[in-house]
């Protein structure tokens, strides 16, 4: 009987969820959910120097907004808690002592001064820095004597000195390393706390993790992990090491370089579903031509075999294009719900017809922060050149525009029920009456009320959005300037 798939996302609370981190969480989620398994959230907060206040909330909020619901975690509990590493500290030393008993680890009493001198000698000899195993073969009596004397110690893993260690990765296949190149890594530090590598292995085993998904920078640590699993007699999980997400061919995405985090992308007006869809495609290729997937669809089509060995380049234009498709697929109600806060942030004037404004903005929105540039004329009529009234295709000039607006003003002044439909009907009624082309009237109207050549919606839409009083005021200003 196959084991139930259990994956984990184990971030450090450093205050920032970069794209590569979120992709790891997504892949872990998809691998679990494809087979009806469990997705576990574990917070690895033992590196107190990097800990940022409030960062755990950033992790929770990011995963929730992205729709990656965890089955077990610090906030909801579960059968193998606690799910915060700092709350699990008491157990690790006893596991390291088990390895000492088995002859798979040993006490090391070397102080910093000695270790520094060994490292310096290795550097001068141009050797790879590695512990010289000075304490590896101390007798039980020597060890006990030092323990009784209260000499500080660490516990180190006893690596095999000959042969090779081979591990299998689902992306990179079988990888073998010479055991002689492996350092006797520290498992328990002098303060009794575990190192990251040791705590990781013990926690993954105790939590029943079957698949470990992480960045390929951990490939070099995998042989050490394997040897720890073997030393304990535990099952080795399935390894999936993913190539990094890059800014370009030679630079990784990083907070230090000002690259966008998930929070940044949300603030820029991207939809979380679009970002998640795009992140999935960064290093994973579906079998067909489809590239727009819901999270539910990804759960069914995601296949580890589609993950690439090559780094993925973050392409902002591609993300924008995917986001535009998601925006286009929103209903008018869904769009308005998201857009109205952006509109109100940009415009202080009362919008006479908000549903219409949302309707005409939707086709022009790729990301929601685009909205501001499209409605910058609503609060204040911008300065514009009268030559804007000249339009070759519409066959208008400043002179014809003055004529059109002068005839239009009294007609609009007399309109009592100021709705988009009535305005449209009235303007087009005047066009028919004058027997002129549509552009003869509509181009001057759009220019007069917006001061722009390109706007969301046409001139009659803008009149409805601005309201009667403001529309008439702007037309009068135009007539005065054109006279």
Short mmCIF file of C-alpha atoms in Angstrom, two decimals:
data_model
loop_
_atom_site.label_atom_id
_atom_site.label_comp_id
_atom_site.label_asym_id
_atom_site.label_seq_id
_atom_site.Cartn_x
_atom_site.Cartn_y
_atom_site.Cartn_z
CA UNK A 1 0.00 0.00 0.00
CA UNK A 2 1.38 3.40 -1.04
CA UNK A 3 2.04 6.01 1.60
CA UNK A 4 -0.25 9.03 1.72
CA UNK A 5 1.59 11.93 0.08
CA UNK A 6 2.64 14.57 2.59
CA UNK A 7 4.55 17.69 1.53
CA UNK A 8 5.64 20.71 3.51
CA UNK A 9 6.46 24.35 3.00
CA UNK A 10 8.97 25.39 5.65
CA UNK A 11 9.84 29.08 5.25
CA UNK A 12 11.97 31.21 7.56
CA UNK A 13 10.15 34.32 8.84
CA UNK A 14 12.38 36.97 7.28
CA UNK A 15 9.59 39.38 6.35
CA UNK A 16 9.57 38.78 2.63
CA UNK A 17 7.96 36.19 0.36
CA UNK A 18 9.94 36.21 -2.85
CA UNK A 19 8.70 34.61 -6.05
CA UNK A 20 10.97 31.55 -5.76
CA UNK A 21 9.68 30.85 -2.24
CA UNK A 22 6.07 31.07 -3.32
CA UNK A 23 6.77 28.77 -6.28
CA UNK A 24 8.22 26.18 -3.87
CA UNK A 25 5.06 26.42 -1.76
CA UNK A 26 2.89 26.09 -4.88
CA UNK A 27 4.72 23.02 -6.21
CA UNK A 28 4.55 21.39 -2.75
CA UNK A 29 0.82 22.15 -2.61
CA UNK A 30 0.15 20.79 -6.12
CA UNK A 31 2.13 17.59 -5.56
CA UNK A 32 0.15 16.89 -2.38
CA UNK A 33 -3.27 17.80 -3.79
CA UNK A 34 -2.83 15.91 -7.07
CA UNK A 35 -2.82 12.68 -5.05
CA UNK A 36 -5.27 13.77 -2.35
CA UNK A 37 -2.45 14.23 0.16
CA UNK A 38 -1.60 16.73 2.89
CA UNK A 39 0.14 20.10 2.58
CA UNK A 40 1.85 21.13 5.82
CA UNK A 41 3.09 24.56 6.87
CA UNK A 42 6.09 24.57 9.21
CA UNK A 43 7.78 27.76 10.38
CA UNK A 44 11.57 27.45 10.65
CA UNK A 45 12.39 30.30 13.02
CA UNK A 46 15.55 29.09 14.73
CA UNK A 47 17.80 31.63 12.97
CA UNK A 48 16.98 34.48 15.34
CA UNK A 49 19.44 36.87 13.65
CA UNK A 50 17.29 36.87 10.49
CA UNK A 51 13.93 36.80 12.30
CA UNK A 52 11.69 39.76 11.44
CA UNK A 53 8.78 40.80 13.67
CA UNK A 54 5.45 40.21 11.93
CA UNK A 55 7.02 37.99 9.26
CA UNK A 56 4.96 34.94 10.23
CA UNK A 57 1.83 36.96 9.39
CA UNK A 58 3.35 37.79 5.99
CA UNK A 59 3.69 34.03 5.35
CA UNK A 60 0.11 33.31 6.46
CA UNK A 61 -1.36 36.19 4.47
CA UNK A 62 0.59 35.37 1.31
CA UNK A 63 -0.48 31.72 1.28
CA UNK A 64 -4.09 32.64 2.06
CA UNK A 65 -4.29 35.30 -0.66
CA UNK A 66 -2.69 32.85 -3.11
CA UNK A 67 -5.28 30.21 -2.15
CA UNK A 68 -2.71 27.68 -0.86
CA UNK A 69 -4.64 26.33 2.12
CA UNK A 70 -2.55 24.21 4.46
CA UNK A 71 -3.93 21.08 6.16
CA UNK A 72 -1.69 21.28 9.23
CA UNK A 73 0.24 24.21 10.63
CA UNK A 74 1.01 26.46 13.60
CA UNK A 75 -2.37 28.21 13.59
CA UNK A 76 -4.59 25.17 13.03
CA UNK A 77 -2.51 22.45 14.68
CA UNK A 78 -2.39 18.82 13.61
CA UNK A 79 -1.25 15.39 14.80
CA UNK A 80 2.54 16.01 14.54
CA UNK A 81 2.88 19.48 16.07
CA UNK A 82 4.17 21.82 17.20
CA UNK A 83 4.67 23.28 13.71
CA UNK A 84 7.05 26.07 14.77
CA UNK A 85 10.64 24.84 14.90
CA UNK A 86 11.64 26.91 17.94
CA UNK A 87 8.91 25.11 19.91
CA UNK A 88 10.44 21.72 19.01
CA UNK A 89 13.94 22.41 20.31
CA UNK A 90 13.97 19.99 23.23
CA UNK A 91 13.81 16.86 21.11
CA UNK A 92 16.75 17.26 18.75
CA UNK A 93 19.63 16.65 21.15
CA UNK A 94 18.26 13.24 22.13
CA UNK A 95 18.16 12.24 18.45
CA UNK A 96 21.79 13.31 18.01
CA UNK A 97 22.74 11.31 21.12
CA UNK A 98 21.06 8.26 19.54
CA UNK A 99 23.45 8.64 16.61
CA UNK A 100 26.42 8.89 19.02
CA UNK A 101 25.30 5.60 20.60
CA UNK A 102 25.10 4.02 17.14
CA UNK A 103 28.58 5.25 16.21
CA UNK A 104 27.15 7.55 13.52
CA UNK A 105 28.03 10.79 15.34
CA UNK A 106 30.54 11.97 17.95
CA UNK A 107 31.26 14.68 20.50
CA UNK A 108 33.70 17.34 19.32
CA UNK A 109 35.41 19.51 21.98
CA UNK A 110 37.52 21.69 19.65
CA UNK A 111 37.33 25.36 20.58
CA UNK A 112 37.08 28.29 18.15
CA UNK A 113 40.79 29.07 18.42
CA UNK A 114 41.79 25.56 17.31
CA UNK A 115 39.20 25.46 14.50
CA UNK A 116 40.40 28.87 13.23
CA UNK A 117 44.03 27.69 13.14
CA UNK A 118 43.04 24.51 11.25
CA UNK A 119 41.07 26.55 8.72
CA UNK A 120 43.95 29.01 8.28
CA UNK A 121 46.40 26.17 7.61
CA UNK A 122 44.00 24.66 5.05
CA UNK A 123 43.63 28.01 3.29
CA UNK A 124 47.40 28.44 3.13
CA UNK A 125 47.69 24.94 1.67
CA UNK A 126 44.84 25.78 -0.73
CA UNK A 127 42.73 22.90 0.59
CA UNK A 128 38.94 22.94 0.84
CA UNK A 129 38.00 24.02 4.38
CA UNK A 130 36.87 20.99 6.37
CA UNK A 131 36.99 19.82 10.00
CA UNK A 132 40.14 17.71 10.48
CA UNK A 133 38.26 15.09 12.57
CA UNK A 134 40.52 15.68 15.58
CA UNK A 135 37.88 14.40 18.05
CA UNK A 136 36.42 11.67 15.85
CA UNK A 137 38.31 8.78 17.42
CA UNK A 138 38.40 9.81 21.08
CA UNK A 139 37.87 6.85 23.38
CA UNK A 140 34.69 6.59 25.46
CA UNK A 141 36.78 7.32 28.56
CA UNK A 142 38.29 10.48 27.02
CA UNK A 143 34.87 11.69 25.96
CA UNK A 144 33.38 11.05 29.40
CA UNK A 145 36.28 12.80 31.10
CA UNK A 146 35.73 15.93 28.99
CA UNK A 147 31.98 15.83 29.53
CA UNK A 148 32.50 15.51 33.31
CA UNK A 149 34.88 18.49 33.17
CA UNK A 150 32.13 20.57 31.55
CA UNK A 151 34.13 21.30 28.39
CA UNK A 152 31.81 22.82 25.72
CA UNK A 153 31.13 20.54 22.78
CA UNK A 154 29.23 20.10 19.55
CA UNK A 155 27.91 16.84 18.12
CA UNK A 156 29.16 16.06 14.62
CA UNK A 157 27.94 13.57 12.03
CA UNK A 158 30.46 10.80 11.38
CA UNK A 159 30.74 10.68 7.60
CA UNK A 160 32.06 7.54 5.85
CA UNK A 161 35.65 8.13 4.74
CA UNK A 162 35.61 5.94 1.63
CA UNK A 163 33.21 5.00 -1.14
CA UNK A 164 30.40 7.11 -2.57
CA UNK A 165 26.90 8.19 -1.55
CA UNK A 166 24.25 8.22 -4.26
CA UNK A 167 20.89 9.90 -3.99
CA UNK A 168 18.03 10.19 -6.47
CA UNK A 169 16.36 13.44 -7.41
CA UNK A 170 13.18 13.48 -9.53
CA UNK A 171 14.54 16.31 -11.70
CA UNK A 172 18.28 15.60 -11.86
CA UNK A 173 18.26 11.80 -11.62
CA UNK A 174 20.94 9.87 -9.69
CA UNK A 175 23.77 11.94 -8.26
CA UNK A 176 26.85 10.41 -6.63
CA UNK A 177 29.45 12.11 -4.44
CA UNK A 178 32.75 10.89 -3.02
CA UNK A 179 32.32 10.44 0.73
CA UNK A 180 35.84 11.76 1.29
CA UNK A 181 34.60 15.20 0.19
CA UNK A 182 31.88 15.34 2.85
CA UNK A 183 32.59 17.35 5.99
CA UNK A 184 31.68 15.96 9.40
CA UNK A 185 28.91 18.50 9.75
CA UNK A 186 27.71 19.81 13.11
CA UNK A 187 24.32 18.43 14.20
CA UNK A 188 24.05 20.04 17.66
CA UNK A 189 25.73 23.36 18.45
CA UNK A 190 27.47 24.26 21.72
CA UNK A 191 24.23 25.83 23.04
CA UNK A 192 22.41 22.53 22.56
CA UNK A 193 20.44 23.83 19.57
CA UNK A 194 20.30 21.86 16.30
CA UNK A 195 21.73 23.08 13.02
CA UNK A 196 19.30 23.77 10.19
CA UNK A 197 20.25 20.61 8.28
CA UNK A 198 19.77 18.30 11.26
CA UNK A 199 16.50 19.82 12.46
CA UNK A 200 15.18 19.63 8.90
CA UNK A 201 15.77 15.89 8.59
CA UNK A 202 14.37 15.04 12.02
CA UNK A 203 11.29 17.25 11.53
CA UNK A 204 10.58 15.88 8.04
CA UNK A 205 10.74 12.32 9.39
CA UNK A 206 8.58 13.00 12.45
CA UNK A 207 6.01 14.81 10.32
CA UNK A 208 5.85 11.94 7.82
CA UNK A 209 6.97 14.07 4.88
CA UNK A 210 7.10 11.91 1.75
CA UNK A 211 8.20 14.53 -0.82
CA UNK A 212 10.71 17.32 -0.19
CA UNK A 213 10.52 20.20 -2.65
CA UNK A 214 13.26 22.85 -2.40
CA UNK A 215 15.73 24.92 -4.39
CA UNK A 216 18.62 23.20 -6.15
CA UNK A 217 21.09 25.08 -3.94
CA UNK A 218 20.37 22.24 -1.49
CA UNK A 219 21.56 19.54 -3.90
CA UNK A 220 25.02 19.62 -2.30
CA UNK A 221 23.45 18.94 1.13
CA UNK A 222 21.35 16.01 -0.07
CA UNK A 223 24.08 13.33 0.44
CA UNK A 224 24.41 14.44 4.08
CA UNK A 225 20.64 14.24 4.48
CA UNK A 226 20.64 10.77 2.93
CA UNK A 227 23.36 9.55 5.27
CA UNK A 228 21.37 10.86 8.26
CA UNK A 229 18.23 9.00 7.11
CA UNK A 230 20.34 5.86 6.64
CA UNK A 231 22.00 6.26 10.06
CA UNK A 232 18.57 6.43 11.75
CA UNK A 233 17.14 3.66 9.57
CA UNK A 234 14.43 5.98 8.27
CA UNK A 235 12.81 6.07 4.82
CA UNK A 236 14.33 8.68 2.50
CA UNK A 237 11.72 11.08 1.05
CA UNK A 238 11.32 11.79 -2.67
CA UNK A 239 13.61 14.71 -3.54
CA UNK A 240 12.54 17.43 -5.99
CA UNK A 241 15.17 20.14 -6.36
CA UNK A 242 14.04 23.10 -8.48
CA UNK A 243 16.27 25.43 -10.48
CA UNK A 244 16.12 29.08 -9.34
CA UNK A 245 13.97 31.89 -10.67
CA UNK A 246 16.31 34.44 -12.22
CA UNK A 247 16.08 38.17 -12.93
CA UNK A 248 18.21 37.59 -16.04
CA UNK A 249 20.76 35.04 -17.26
CA UNK A 250 23.19 35.72 -14.41
CA UNK A 251 21.25 37.27 -11.51
CA UNK A 252 18.81 35.61 -9.13
CA UNK A 253 15.70 37.47 -8.03
CA UNK A 254 16.42 39.04 -4.66
CA UNK A 255 14.98 41.52 -2.22
CA UNK A 256 18.39 43.21 -2.04
CA UNK A 257 18.15 44.07 -5.75
CA UNK A 258 14.65 45.47 -5.33
CA UNK A 259 12.96 42.61 -7.17
CA UNK A 260 9.24 42.21 -6.68
CA UNK A 261 7.90 40.08 -3.85
CA UNK A 262 4.38 38.65 -3.88
CA UNK A 263 3.27 41.59 -1.69
CA UNK A 264 4.79 44.04 -4.19
CA UNK A 265 2.90 42.43 -7.08
CA UNK A 266 -0.36 42.63 -5.13
CA UNK A 267 0.32 46.32 -4.43
CA UNK A 268 0.96 46.88 -8.15
CA UNK A 269 -2.54 45.64 -8.93
CA UNK A 270 -1.97 42.08 -10.09
CA UNK A 271 -4.59 39.40 -9.39
CA UNK A 272 -3.33 36.65 -7.05
CA UNK A 273 -4.71 33.93 -9.36
CA UNK A 274 -2.75 35.36 -12.30
CA UNK A 275 0.48 35.61 -10.31
CA UNK A 276 0.09 32.03 -9.08
CA UNK A 277 -0.63 30.82 -12.64
CA UNK A 278 2.47 32.62 -13.94
CA UNK A 279 4.72 31.43 -11.10
CA UNK A 280 3.70 27.84 -11.83
CA UNK A 281 4.92 28.25 -15.42
CA UNK A 282 8.31 29.54 -14.20
CA UNK A 283 10.19 26.29 -14.58
CA UNK A 284 7.27 23.97 -15.30
CA UNK A 285 5.84 23.18 -18.73
CA UNK A 286 2.35 21.72 -19.22
CA UNK A 287 1.98 19.07 -21.91
CA UNK A 288 -0.43 21.00 -24.17
CA UNK A 289 -0.74 24.56 -25.44
CA UNK A 290 -2.92 25.82 -22.59
CA UNK A 291 -1.26 28.32 -20.23
CA UNK A 292 -4.20 29.76 -18.27
CA UNK A 293 -5.13 27.47 -15.40
CA UNK A 294 -7.17 27.79 -12.24
CA UNK A 295 -5.58 26.40 -9.08
CA UNK A 296 -8.04 23.51 -9.21
CA UNK A 297 -6.99 22.72 -12.79
CA UNK A 298 -3.31 22.88 -11.84
CA UNK A 299 -3.94 20.33 -9.08
CA UNK A 300 -5.09 17.83 -11.70
CA UNK A 301 -2.60 18.54 -14.53
CA UNK A 302 0.60 19.24 -12.58
CA UNK A 303 3.28 16.64 -13.22
CA UNK A 304 6.76 16.57 -11.69
CA UNK A 305 8.13 15.45 -15.08
CA UNK A 306 7.32 18.92 -16.47
CA UNK A 307 9.74 20.67 -14.08
CA UNK A 308 12.83 21.97 -15.88
CA UNK A 309 16.47 21.63 -14.82
CA UNK A 310 17.18 25.07 -16.27
CA UNK A 311 16.71 28.33 -14.36
CA UNK A 312 13.56 30.29 -15.23
CA UNK A 313 13.75 33.98 -16.18
CA UNK A 314 11.12 36.19 -14.56
CA UNK A 315 9.41 38.05 -17.42
CA UNK A 316 7.32 41.00 -16.23
CA UNK A 317 5.71 41.45 -19.64
CA UNK A 318 4.55 37.83 -19.69
CA UNK A 319 3.09 38.20 -16.20
CA UNK A 320 1.27 41.36 -17.29
CA UNK A 321 -0.15 39.56 -20.34
CA UNK A 322 -1.42 36.67 -18.21
CA UNK A 323 -2.91 39.13 -15.72
CA UNK A 324 -4.70 40.94 -18.58
CA UNK A 325 -6.37 37.64 -19.55
CA UNK A 326 -7.56 37.15 -15.97
CA UNK A 327 -8.92 40.72 -15.84
CA UNK A 328 -10.74 40.19 -19.15
CA UNK A 329 -12.37 37.05 -17.74
CA UNK A 330 -13.81 38.88 -14.71
CA UNK A 331 -17.52 39.67 -14.71
CA UNK A 332 -18.42 43.37 -14.59
CA UNK A 333 -19.38 42.95 -10.92
CA UNK A 334 -16.09 41.23 -10.04
CA UNK A 335 -14.12 43.88 -11.91
CA UNK A 336 -15.97 46.74 -10.20
CA UNK A 337 -15.39 45.24 -6.75
CA UNK A 338 -11.62 45.32 -7.32
CA UNK A 339 -11.46 48.51 -9.42
CA UNK A 340 -13.53 50.91 -7.29
CA UNK A 341 -10.91 51.24 -4.50
CA UNK A 342 -8.26 52.07 -7.14
CA UNK A 343 -10.61 54.63 -8.73
CA UNK A 344 -11.37 56.26 -5.38
CA UNK A 345 -7.69 56.40 -4.58
CA UNK A 346 -7.02 58.36 -7.79
CA UNK A 347 -10.16 60.53 -8.02
CA UNK A 348 -11.53 62.83 -5.33
CA UNK A 349 -14.48 64.14 -7.40
CA UNK A 350 -17.83 62.37 -7.13
CA UNK A 351 -18.25 59.95 -10.06
CA UNK A 352 -21.72 60.44 -11.53
CA UNK A 353 -21.87 56.94 -13.08
CA UNK A 354 -19.41 54.54 -11.40
CA UNK A 355 -20.74 51.34 -13.09
CA UNK A 356 -20.22 52.96 -16.51
CA UNK A 357 -16.71 54.09 -15.59
CA UNK A 358 -15.85 50.54 -14.54
CA UNK A 359 -17.35 49.17 -17.73
CA UNK A 360 -15.25 51.42 -20.00
CA UNK A 361 -12.08 50.92 -17.92
CA UNK A 362 -12.19 47.10 -17.95
CA UNK A 363 -10.92 46.61 -21.55
CA UNK A 364 -8.04 49.02 -20.82
CA UNK A 365 -6.91 47.35 -17.61
CA UNK A 366 -4.00 44.91 -17.68
CA UNK A 367 -3.11 45.53 -14.04
CA UNK A 368 -5.24 47.59 -11.68
CA UNK A 369 -2.65 50.30 -11.14
CA UNK A 370 -3.14 51.13 -14.85
CA UNK A 371 -6.44 52.74 -13.86
CA UNK A 372 -4.90 55.96 -12.51
CA UNK A 373 -3.43 57.07 -15.86
CA UNK A 374 -6.74 56.51 -17.65
CA UNK A 375 -8.79 58.70 -15.30
CA UNK A 376 -6.35 61.51 -14.50
CA UNK A 377 -8.64 64.01 -16.30
CA UNK A 378 -11.64 63.49 -14.00
CA UNK A 379 -10.58 65.66 -11.07
CA UNK A 380 -9.01 68.41 -13.17
CA UNK A 381 -9.20 69.19 -16.86
CA UNK A 382 -5.58 69.05 -18.04
CA UNK A 383 -3.96 71.80 -20.08
CA UNK A 384 -4.15 70.88 -23.76
CA UNK A 385 -3.20 72.38 -27.11
CA UNK A 386 -6.10 73.60 -29.29
CA UNK A 387 -4.47 71.74 -32.19
CA UNK A 388 -5.82 68.59 -30.55
CA UNK A 389 -9.17 69.50 -32.11
CA UNK A 390 -7.61 68.99 -35.54
CA UNK A 391 -8.14 65.38 -36.61
CA UNK A 392 -7.44 64.28 -40.15
CA UNK A 393 -9.58 61.16 -40.09
CA UNK A 394 -12.50 62.88 -38.34
CA UNK A 395 -12.05 65.89 -40.65
CA UNK A 396 -12.23 68.31 -37.74
CA UNK A 397 -10.36 71.55 -37.09
CA UNK A 398 -10.44 74.05 -34.21
CA UNK A 399 -12.94 76.06 -36.31
CA UNK A 400 -15.33 73.14 -36.99
CA UNK A 401 -14.99 72.07 -33.35
CA UNK A 402 -16.10 75.51 -32.15
CA UNK A 403 -19.14 75.24 -34.43
CA UNK A 404 -19.98 71.72 -33.16
CA UNK A 405 -19.63 72.56 -29.46
CA UNK A 406 -21.58 75.82 -29.80
CA UNK A 407 -24.51 73.85 -31.29
CA UNK A 408 -24.18 71.02 -28.75
CA UNK A 409 -24.07 73.15 -25.57
CA UNK A 410 -27.73 74.36 -25.50
CA UNK A 411 -28.98 70.87 -26.40
CA UNK A 412 -27.12 69.35 -23.43
CA UNK A 413 -28.14 72.23 -21.16
CA UNK A 414 -31.79 71.41 -21.81
CA UNK A 415 -31.36 67.67 -21.10
CA UNK A 416 -33.05 66.95 -17.77
CA UNK A 417 -32.54 63.21 -17.21
CA UNK A 418 -28.72 63.00 -17.31
CA UNK A 419 -28.02 59.32 -18.05
CA UNK A 420 -25.54 57.69 -20.41
CA UNK A 421 -28.40 56.44 -22.59
CA UNK A 422 -30.13 59.84 -22.79
CA UNK A 423 -26.87 61.70 -23.49
CA UNK A 424 -26.03 59.26 -26.29
CA UNK A 425 -29.49 59.56 -27.79
CA UNK A 426 -29.42 63.37 -27.59
CA UNK A 427 -25.96 63.80 -29.14
CA UNK A 428 -26.66 61.36 -31.96
CA UNK A 429 -30.03 63.03 -32.51
CA UNK A 430 -28.21 66.34 -33.06
CA UNK A 431 -25.72 64.65 -35.41
CA UNK A 432 -28.61 63.32 -37.50
CA UNK A 433 -30.35 66.68 -37.47
CA UNK A 434 -27.21 68.51 -38.65
CA UNK A 435 -26.48 65.74 -41.18
CA UNK A 436 -22.82 65.60 -40.18
CA UNK A 437 -20.42 62.70 -39.64
CA UNK A 438 -20.27 61.26 -36.10
CA UNK A 439 -16.66 62.38 -35.64
CA UNK A 440 -17.60 66.00 -36.43
CA UNK A 441 -19.38 66.14 -33.07
CA UNK A 442 -17.82 63.35 -31.02
CA UNK A 443 -14.14 64.30 -31.42
CA UNK A 444 -14.61 67.88 -30.18
CA UNK A 445 -16.83 66.61 -27.33
CA UNK A 446 -14.24 64.07 -26.13
CA UNK A 447 -11.45 66.66 -26.37
CA UNK A 448 -13.45 69.34 -24.58
CA UNK A 449 -14.46 67.21 -21.58
CA UNK A 450 -11.19 65.26 -21.16
CA UNK A 451 -8.37 67.28 -22.72
CA UNK A 452 -7.06 63.93 -24.00
CA UNK A 453 -6.97 62.14 -27.33
CA UNK A 454 -7.36 58.70 -25.80
CA UNK A 455 -9.88 57.95 -23.06
CA UNK A 456 -11.80 55.03 -21.62
CA UNK A 457 -15.15 55.28 -23.41
CA UNK A 458 -16.26 57.90 -25.90
CA UNK A 459 -17.40 61.49 -25.42
CA UNK A 460 -20.97 60.64 -24.36
CA UNK A 461 -19.69 58.12 -21.80
CA UNK A 462 -17.40 60.76 -20.34
CA UNK A 463 -20.33 63.20 -20.01
CA UNK A 464 -22.27 60.62 -17.99
CA UNK A 465 -19.23 59.86 -15.80
CA UNK A 466 -18.43 63.53 -15.11
CA UNK A 467 -22.03 64.58 -14.44
CA UNK A 468 -24.03 67.39 -16.05
CA UNK A 469 -22.60 70.40 -14.23
CA UNK A 470 -18.94 69.49 -14.81
CA UNK A 471 -19.55 68.47 -18.44
CA UNK A 472 -21.23 71.81 -19.29
CA UNK A 473 -18.48 73.74 -17.46
CA UNK A 474 -15.78 72.06 -19.55
CA UNK A 475 -17.66 72.58 -22.84
CA UNK A 476 -18.03 76.28 -22.02
CA UNK A 477 -14.28 76.52 -21.29
CA UNK A 478 -13.58 74.88 -24.68
CA UNK A 479 -15.91 77.30 -26.53
CA UNK A 480 -14.24 80.24 -24.82
CA UNK A 481 -10.75 79.02 -25.73
CA UNK A 482 -11.71 78.24 -29.32
CA UNK A 483 -13.49 81.60 -29.89
#
